[in-house]
Amino acid sequence: EVSPISAAALHMQGNEHSYAANVVTRRPSLRWNTGKWPADGRMIISPEDQLPWFHAHRSYFDSMWAFAASPEELGLRPEELLTRVDDNNQTKNGPLGEFDYVWSQKNWTKGDAIRALEDKVGGSDKGFQSLRCWLRTSDEERVLEFVDGTAKEPREAKDQDWKASWYDRSGEVHCDPWSFKAGDNYTVVALNGIDQEKYNWTHDQSDFFTMMQHGIFFTAYETTGPELGPTVEMFGDFDSSLASDVKVKMSYVPDSLKGDAERYFREENAEEFRRAINEDFDGKIGGHVNIIRQATP
């Protein structure tokens, strides 16, 4: 039996740097994003297909945790924990932006950051029983690997001219079963920073030290409700009370609007359609969103 699936890319919010990236600290630091699932569903967990997948620039990334809870239910309160990035204020991508905040303290090590998260979440309302997915770097599941340099000749083309350095590896996202209802909260936490004790940089790392970072949890889900869930990109804030920016394809039409879809696809009605989808989402997930319609490829 073949069943349709939907995809949800859960982004950490950013709006002032290219590709919605953020600046993070050189030392270990934590940041998170939150949002609400747009439909009733069940996450598809397929290690063979590397689903789910977490995208980050591995040179200054270490670990990730995804919870079926809001940040507040995990004890993650931005007004108490977040501070402005303070050891990397000038980058090739311009000054710090609106979302360039992290949870960190002076002289934090990776272990300090992990213990702080464990203490905060462990003492919270939802606790680690709400943990659904995680990625932790290890010798067996690396996110970086050193590759020796190679000469241009006489090797085969595929082996030529490798620069000796650390290169990204996928790591492994592990998940427990995750089912959700429309409007249920999720929170994704990432641990960033350069592990100077482990990685000995061997050549000019100027691109790495711009410290622009992504945190995108790519998921696929099977709808369990009456209406096929949308394929979306969701850009979540630090606080569950704030609106998420949600990108949907131009071709997406919720069931509540299908009777008038042809009219909505006319260019002159585009803004009216966007408002109608906003209202549809608000009604389903019980929280304000800002819908951005993407043109169909």
mmCIF file of N, CA and C in Angstrom, residues 69-148:
data_model
loop_
_atom_site.group_PDB
_atom_site.id
_atom_site.type_symbol
_atom_site.label_atom_id
_atom_site.label_comp_id
_atom_site.label_asym_id
_atom_site.label_seq_id
_atom_site.Cartn_x
_atom_site.Cartn_y
_atom_site.Cartn_z
ATOM 1 N N ALA A 69 7.439 19.125 23.403
ATOM 2 C CA ALA A 69 7.108 20.052 24.485
ATOM 3 C C ALA A 69 7.457 21.454 24.028
ATOM 4 N N SER A 70 6.936 22.439 24.746
ATOM 5 C CA SER A 70 7.319 23.825 24.490
ATOM 6 C C SER A 70 8.584 24.134 25.284
ATOM 7 N N PRO A 71 9.318 25.198 24.938
ATOM 8 C CA PRO A 71 10.486 25.564 25.742
ATOM 9 C C PRO A 71 10.127 25.828 27.203
ATOM 10 N N GLU A 72 8.995 26.492 27.423
ATOM 11 C CA GLU A 72 8.597 26.814 28.796
ATOM 12 C C GLU A 72 8.369 25.545 29.612
ATOM 13 N N GLU A 73 7.828 24.513 28.975
ATOM 14 C CA GLU A 73 7.609 23.245 29.672
ATOM 15 C C GLU A 73 8.914 22.509 29.946
ATOM 16 N N LEU A 74 9.987 22.931 29.278
ATOM 17 C CA LEU A 74 11.311 22.334 29.487
ATOM 18 C C LEU A 74 12.200 23.207 30.373
ATOM 19 N N GLY A 75 11.664 24.314 30.861
ATOM 20 C CA GLY A 75 12.452 25.220 31.682
ATOM 21 C C GLY A 75 13.336 26.152 30.892
ATOM 22 N N LEU A 76 13.145 26.214 29.576
ATOM 23 C CA LEU A 76 13.971 27.052 28.709
ATOM 24 C C LEU A 76 13.260 28.381 28.485
ATOM 25 N N ARG A 77 13.598 29.347 29.289
ATOM 26 C CA ARG A 77 12.951 30.658 29.224
ATOM 27 C C ARG A 77 13.956 31.675 28.681
ATOM 28 N N PRO A 78 13.680 32.227 27.503
ATOM 29 C CA PRO A 78 14.672 33.095 26.869
ATOM 30 C C PRO A 78 15.067 34.302 27.701
ATOM 31 N N GLU A 79 14.111 34.878 28.422
ATOM 32 C CA GLU A 79 14.419 36.074 29.204
ATOM 33 C C GLU A 79 15.389 35.773 30.348
ATOM 34 N N GLU A 80 15.473 34.501 30.755
ATOM 35 C CA GLU A 80 16.360 34.112 31.849
ATOM 36 C C GLU A 80 17.701 33.570 31.356
ATOM 37 N N LEU A 81 17.722 32.961 30.183
ATOM 38 C CA LEU A 81 18.897 32.204 29.761
ATOM 39 C C LEU A 81 19.679 32.813 28.602
ATOM 40 N N LEU A 82 19.009 33.471 27.686
ATOM 41 C CA LEU A 82 19.683 33.901 26.457
ATOM 42 C C LEU A 82 20.447 35.208 26.646
ATOM 43 N N THR A 83 21.633 35.248 26.038
ATOM 44 C CA THR A 83 22.442 36.458 26.014
ATOM 45 C C THR A 83 22.954 36.676 24.593
ATOM 46 N N ARG A 84 23.321 37.910 24.312
ATOM 47 C CA ARG A 84 23.835 38.256 23.000
ATOM 48 C C ARG A 84 25.164 37.533 22.751
ATOM 49 N N VAL A 85 25.382 37.109 21.510
ATOM 50 C CA VAL A 85 26.684 36.540 21.137
ATOM 51 C C VAL A 85 27.756 37.565 21.473
ATOM 52 N N ASP A 86 28.779 37.155 22.251
ATOM 53 C CA ASP A 86 29.731 38.132 22.777
ATOM 54 C C ASP A 86 31.188 37.838 22.446
ATOM 55 N N ASP A 87 31.455 36.742 21.719
ATOM 56 C CA ASP A 87 32.853 36.466 21.384
ATOM 57 C C ASP A 87 33.062 36.355 19.873
ATOM 58 N N ASN A 88 32.087 36.839 19.116
ATOM 59 C CA ASN A 88 32.184 36.740 17.659
ATOM 60 C C ASN A 88 31.282 37.805 17.048
ATOM 61 N N ASN A 89 31.488 39.052 17.434
ATOM 62 C CA ASN A 89 30.544 40.102 17.071
ATOM 63 C C ASN A 89 30.699 40.631 15.658
ATOM 64 N N GLN A 90 31.828 40.373 15.028
ATOM 65 C CA GLN A 90 32.025 40.821 13.664
ATOM 66 C C GLN A 90 32.237 39.619 12.761
ATOM 67 N N THR A 91 31.412 39.490 11.762
ATOM 68 C CA THR A 91 31.531 38.372 10.837
ATOM 69 C C THR A 91 31.511 38.899 9.416
ATOM 70 N N LYS A 92 31.806 38.018 8.480
ATOM 71 C CA LYS A 92 31.746 38.396 7.071
ATOM 72 C C LYS A 92 30.319 38.685 6.629
ATOM 73 N N ASN A 93 29.363 38.330 7.462
ATOM 74 C CA ASN A 93 27.954 38.505 7.106
ATOM 75 C C ASN A 93 27.333 39.720 7.774
ATOM 76 N N GLY A 94 28.168 40.631 8.271
ATOM 77 C CA GLY A 94 27.640 41.853 8.828
ATOM 78 C C GLY A 94 27.446 41.798 10.332
ATOM 79 N N PRO A 95 26.831 42.821 10.914
ATOM 80 C CA PRO A 95 26.644 42.882 12.362
ATOM 81 C C PRO A 95 25.642 41.848 12.849
ATOM 82 N N LEU A 96 25.600 41.678 14.160
ATOM 83 C CA LEU A 96 24.673 40.722 14.756
ATOM 84 C C LEU A 96 23.236 41.100 14.432
ATOM 85 N N GLY A 97 22.402 40.058 14.267
ATOM 86 C CA GLY A 97 21.010 40.260 13.929
ATOM 87 C C GLY A 97 20.079 40.037 15.110
ATOM 88 N N GLU A 98 18.802 40.111 14.825
ATOM 89 C CA GLU A 98 17.759 40.034 15.864
ATOM 90 C C GLU A 98 17.778 38.728 16.634
ATOM 91 N N PHE A 99 18.179 37.635 15.978
ATOM 92 C CA PHE A 99 18.093 36.325 16.616
ATOM 93 C C PHE A 99 19.456 35.757 16.996
ATOM 94 N N ASP A 100 20.488 36.590 17.008
ATOM 95 C CA ASP A 100 21.837 36.114 17.339
ATOM 96 C C ASP A 100 22.043 36.111 18.850
ATOM 97 N N TYR A 101 21.301 35.228 19.499
ATOM 98 C CA TYR A 101 21.368 35.016 20.938
ATOM 99 C C TYR A 101 21.659 33.549 21.227
ATOM 100 N N VAL A 102 22.321 33.301 22.356
ATOM 101 C CA VAL A 102 22.646 31.928 22.753
ATOM 102 C C VAL A 102 22.512 31.803 24.266
ATOM 103 N N TRP A 103 22.448 30.558 24.699
ATOM 104 C CA TRP A 103 22.549 30.260 26.129
ATOM 105 C C TRP A 103 23.965 29.764 26.369
ATOM 106 N N SER A 104 24.761 30.560 27.069
ATOM 107 C CA SER A 104 26.148 30.193 27.330
ATOM 108 C C SER A 104 26.660 31.009 28.506
ATOM 109 N N GLN A 105 27.782 30.573 29.056
ATOM 110 C CA GLN A 105 28.467 31.325 30.094
ATOM 111 C C GLN A 105 29.948 31.373 29.765
ATOM 112 N N LYS A 106 30.630 32.349 30.326
ATOM 113 C CA LYS A 106 32.064 32.485 30.091
ATOM 114 C C LYS A 106 32.786 31.188 30.456
ATOM 115 N N ASN A 107 33.698 30.787 29.586
ATOM 116 C CA ASN A 107 34.551 29.616 29.824
ATOM 117 C C ASN A 107 33.786 28.302 29.863
ATOM 118 N N TRP A 108 32.570 28.282 29.318
ATOM 119 C CA TRP A 108 31.844 27.020 29.221
ATOM 120 C C TRP A 108 32.612 26.026 28.361
ATOM 121 N N THR A 109 32.630 24.775 28.801
ATOM 122 C CA THR A 109 33.076 23.667 27.971
ATOM 123 C C THR A 109 31.844 22.957 27.421
ATOM 124 N N LYS A 110 32.069 22.005 26.512
ATOM 125 C CA LYS A 110 30.936 21.227 26.006
ATOM 126 C C LYS A 110 30.222 20.508 27.151
ATOM 127 N N GLY A 111 31.007 19.946 28.069
ATOM 128 C CA GLY A 111 30.403 19.251 29.209
ATOM 129 C C GLY A 111 29.560 20.169 30.067
ATOM 130 N N ASP A 112 30.022 21.406 30.262
ATOM 131 C CA ASP A 112 29.238 22.377 31.042
ATOM 132 C C ASP A 112 27.887 22.627 30.378
ATOM 133 N N ALA A 113 27.891 22.797 29.057
ATOM 134 C CA ALA A 113 26.646 23.083 28.338
ATOM 135 C C ALA A 113 25.672 21.917 28.451
ATOM 136 N N ILE A 114 26.179 20.704 28.279
ATOM 137 C CA ILE A 114 25.300 19.528 28.350
ATOM 138 C C ILE A 114 24.734 19.366 29.755
ATOM 139 N N ARG A 115 25.563 19.552 30.766
ATOM 140 C CA ARG A 115 25.074 19.430 32.146
ATOM 141 C C ARG A 115 24.035 20.491 32.462
ATOM 142 N N ALA A 116 24.236 21.705 31.953
ATOM 143 C CA ALA A 116 23.254 22.768 32.196
ATOM 144 C C ALA A 116 21.916 22.406 31.572
ATOM 145 N N LEU A 117 21.944 21.866 30.348
ATOM 146 C CA LEU A 117 20.696 21.461 29.697
ATOM 147 C C LEU A 117 20.047 20.315 30.455
ATOM 148 N N GLU A 118 20.836 19.331 30.855
ATOM 149 C CA GLU A 118 20.281 18.195 31.591
ATOM 150 C C GLU A 118 19.648 18.640 32.903
ATOM 151 N N ASP A 119 20.295 19.571 33.601
ATOM 152 C CA ASP A 119 19.743 20.048 34.868
ATOM 153 C C ASP A 119 18.444 20.818 34.640
ATOM 154 N N LYS A 120 18.438 21.678 33.624
ATOM 155 C CA LYS A 120 17.262 22.502 33.374
ATOM 156 C C LYS A 120 16.073 21.654 32.922
ATOM 157 N N VAL A 121 16.291 20.791 31.934
ATOM 158 C CA VAL A 121 15.198 19.960 31.427
ATOM 159 C C VAL A 121 14.798 18.907 32.461
ATOM 160 N N GLY A 122 15.795 18.345 33.155
ATOM 161 C CA GLY A 122 15.498 17.307 34.145
ATOM 162 C C GLY A 122 14.604 17.782 35.266
ATOM 163 N N GLY A 123 14.669 19.071 35.589
ATOM 164 C CA GLY A 123 13.830 19.613 36.654
ATOM 165 C C GLY A 123 12.578 20.305 36.166
ATOM 166 N N SER A 124 12.245 20.117 34.888
ATOM 167 C CA SER A 124 11.108 20.837 34.291
ATOM 168 C C SER A 124 9.814 20.023 34.338
ATOM 169 N N ASP A 125 8.735 20.630 33.880
ATOM 170 C CA ASP A 125 7.429 19.968 33.874
ATOM 171 C C ASP A 125 7.418 18.741 32.971
ATOM 172 N N LYS A 126 7.951 18.845 31.777
ATOM 173 C CA LYS A 126 7.903 17.730 30.821
ATOM 174 C C LYS A 126 9.126 16.818 30.916
ATOM 175 N N GLY A 127 10.272 17.352 31.277
ATOM 176 C CA GLY A 127 11.459 16.547 31.501
ATOM 177 C C GLY A 127 11.923 15.773 30.278
ATOM 178 N N PHE A 128 12.871 14.876 30.506
ATOM 179 C CA PHE A 128 13.438 14.110 29.400
ATOM 180 C C PHE A 128 12.506 13.010 28.900
ATOM 181 N N GLN A 129 11.400 12.785 29.582
ATOM 182 C CA GLN A 129 10.418 11.847 29.034
ATOM 183 C C GLN A 129 9.772 12.405 27.772
ATOM 184 N N SER A 130 9.916 13.713 27.537
ATOM 185 C CA SER A 130 9.391 14.308 26.303
ATOM 186 C C SER A 130 10.414 14.289 25.169
ATOM 187 N N LEU A 131 11.625 13.790 25.415
ATOM 188 C CA LEU A 131 12.634 13.701 24.362
ATOM 189 C C LEU A 131 12.198 12.663 23.326
ATOM 190 N N ARG A 132 12.241 13.056 22.053
ATOM 191 C CA ARG A 132 11.852 12.142 20.983
ATOM 192 C C ARG A 132 13.003 11.804 20.040
ATOM 193 N N CYS A 133 13.881 12.775 19.742
ATOM 194 C CA CYS A 133 14.988 12.524 18.816
ATOM 195 C C CYS A 133 16.250 13.192 19.349
ATOM 196 N N TRP A 134 17.403 12.622 18.970
ATOM 197 C CA TRP A 134 18.666 13.184 19.428
ATOM 198 C C TRP A 134 19.791 12.792 18.480
ATOM 199 N N LEU A 135 20.813 13.626 18.459
ATOM 200 C CA LEU A 135 22.042 13.367 17.701
ATOM 201 C C LEU A 135 23.192 13.782 18.599
ATOM 202 N N ARG A 136 24.106 12.842 18.871
ATOM 203 C CA ARG A 136 25.276 13.128 19.691
ATOM 204 C C ARG A 136 26.518 12.653 18.951
ATOM 205 N N THR A 137 27.506 13.522 18.830
ATOM 206 C CA THR A 137 28.730 13.105 18.172
ATOM 207 C C THR A 137 29.501 12.109 19.043
ATOM 208 N N SER A 138 30.120 11.152 18.381
ATOM 209 C CA SER A 138 30.929 10.144 19.067
ATOM 210 C C SER A 138 31.921 9.580 18.064
ATOM 211 N N ASP A 139 32.846 8.762 18.536
ATOM 212 C CA ASP A 139 33.799 8.134 17.619
ATOM 213 C C ASP A 139 33.090 7.223 16.625
ATOM 214 N N GLU A 140 31.972 6.631 17.041
ATOM 215 C CA GLU A 140 31.229 5.740 16.157
ATOM 216 C C GLU A 140 30.293 6.506 15.223
ATOM 217 N N GLU A 141 29.783 7.636 15.671
ATOM 218 C CA GLU A 141 28.828 8.427 14.885
ATOM 219 C C GLU A 141 29.352 9.859 14.804
ATOM 220 N N ARG A 142 30.319 10.056 13.928
ATOM 221 C CA ARG A 142 31.042 11.317 13.849
ATOM 222 C C ARG A 142 30.248 12.372 13.072
ATOM 223 N N VAL A 143 30.452 13.611 13.478
ATOM 224 C CA VAL A 143 29.941 14.724 12.683
ATOM 225 C C VAL A 143 31.082 15.440 11.968
ATOM 226 N N LEU A 144 32.331 15.137 12.345
ATOM 227 C CA LEU A 144 33.515 15.646 11.662
ATOM 228 C C LEU A 144 34.549 14.533 11.585
ATOM 229 N N GLU A 145 35.302 14.525 10.498
ATOM 230 C CA GLU A 145 36.358 13.532 10.345
ATOM 231 C C GLU A 145 37.543 14.170 9.623
ATOM 232 N N PHE A 146 38.747 13.863 10.105
ATOM 233 C CA PHE A 146 39.938 14.422 9.474
ATOM 234 C C PHE A 146 40.296 13.613 8.235
ATOM 235 N N VAL A 147 40.567 14.331 7.140
ATOM 236 C CA VAL A 147 40.981 13.700 5.888
ATOM 237 C C VAL A 147 42.363 14.230 5.531
ATOM 238 N N ASP A 148 43.305 13.300 5.302
ATOM 239 C CA ASP A 148 44.652 13.700 4.916
ATOM 240 C C ASP A 148 44.641 14.368 3.550
#
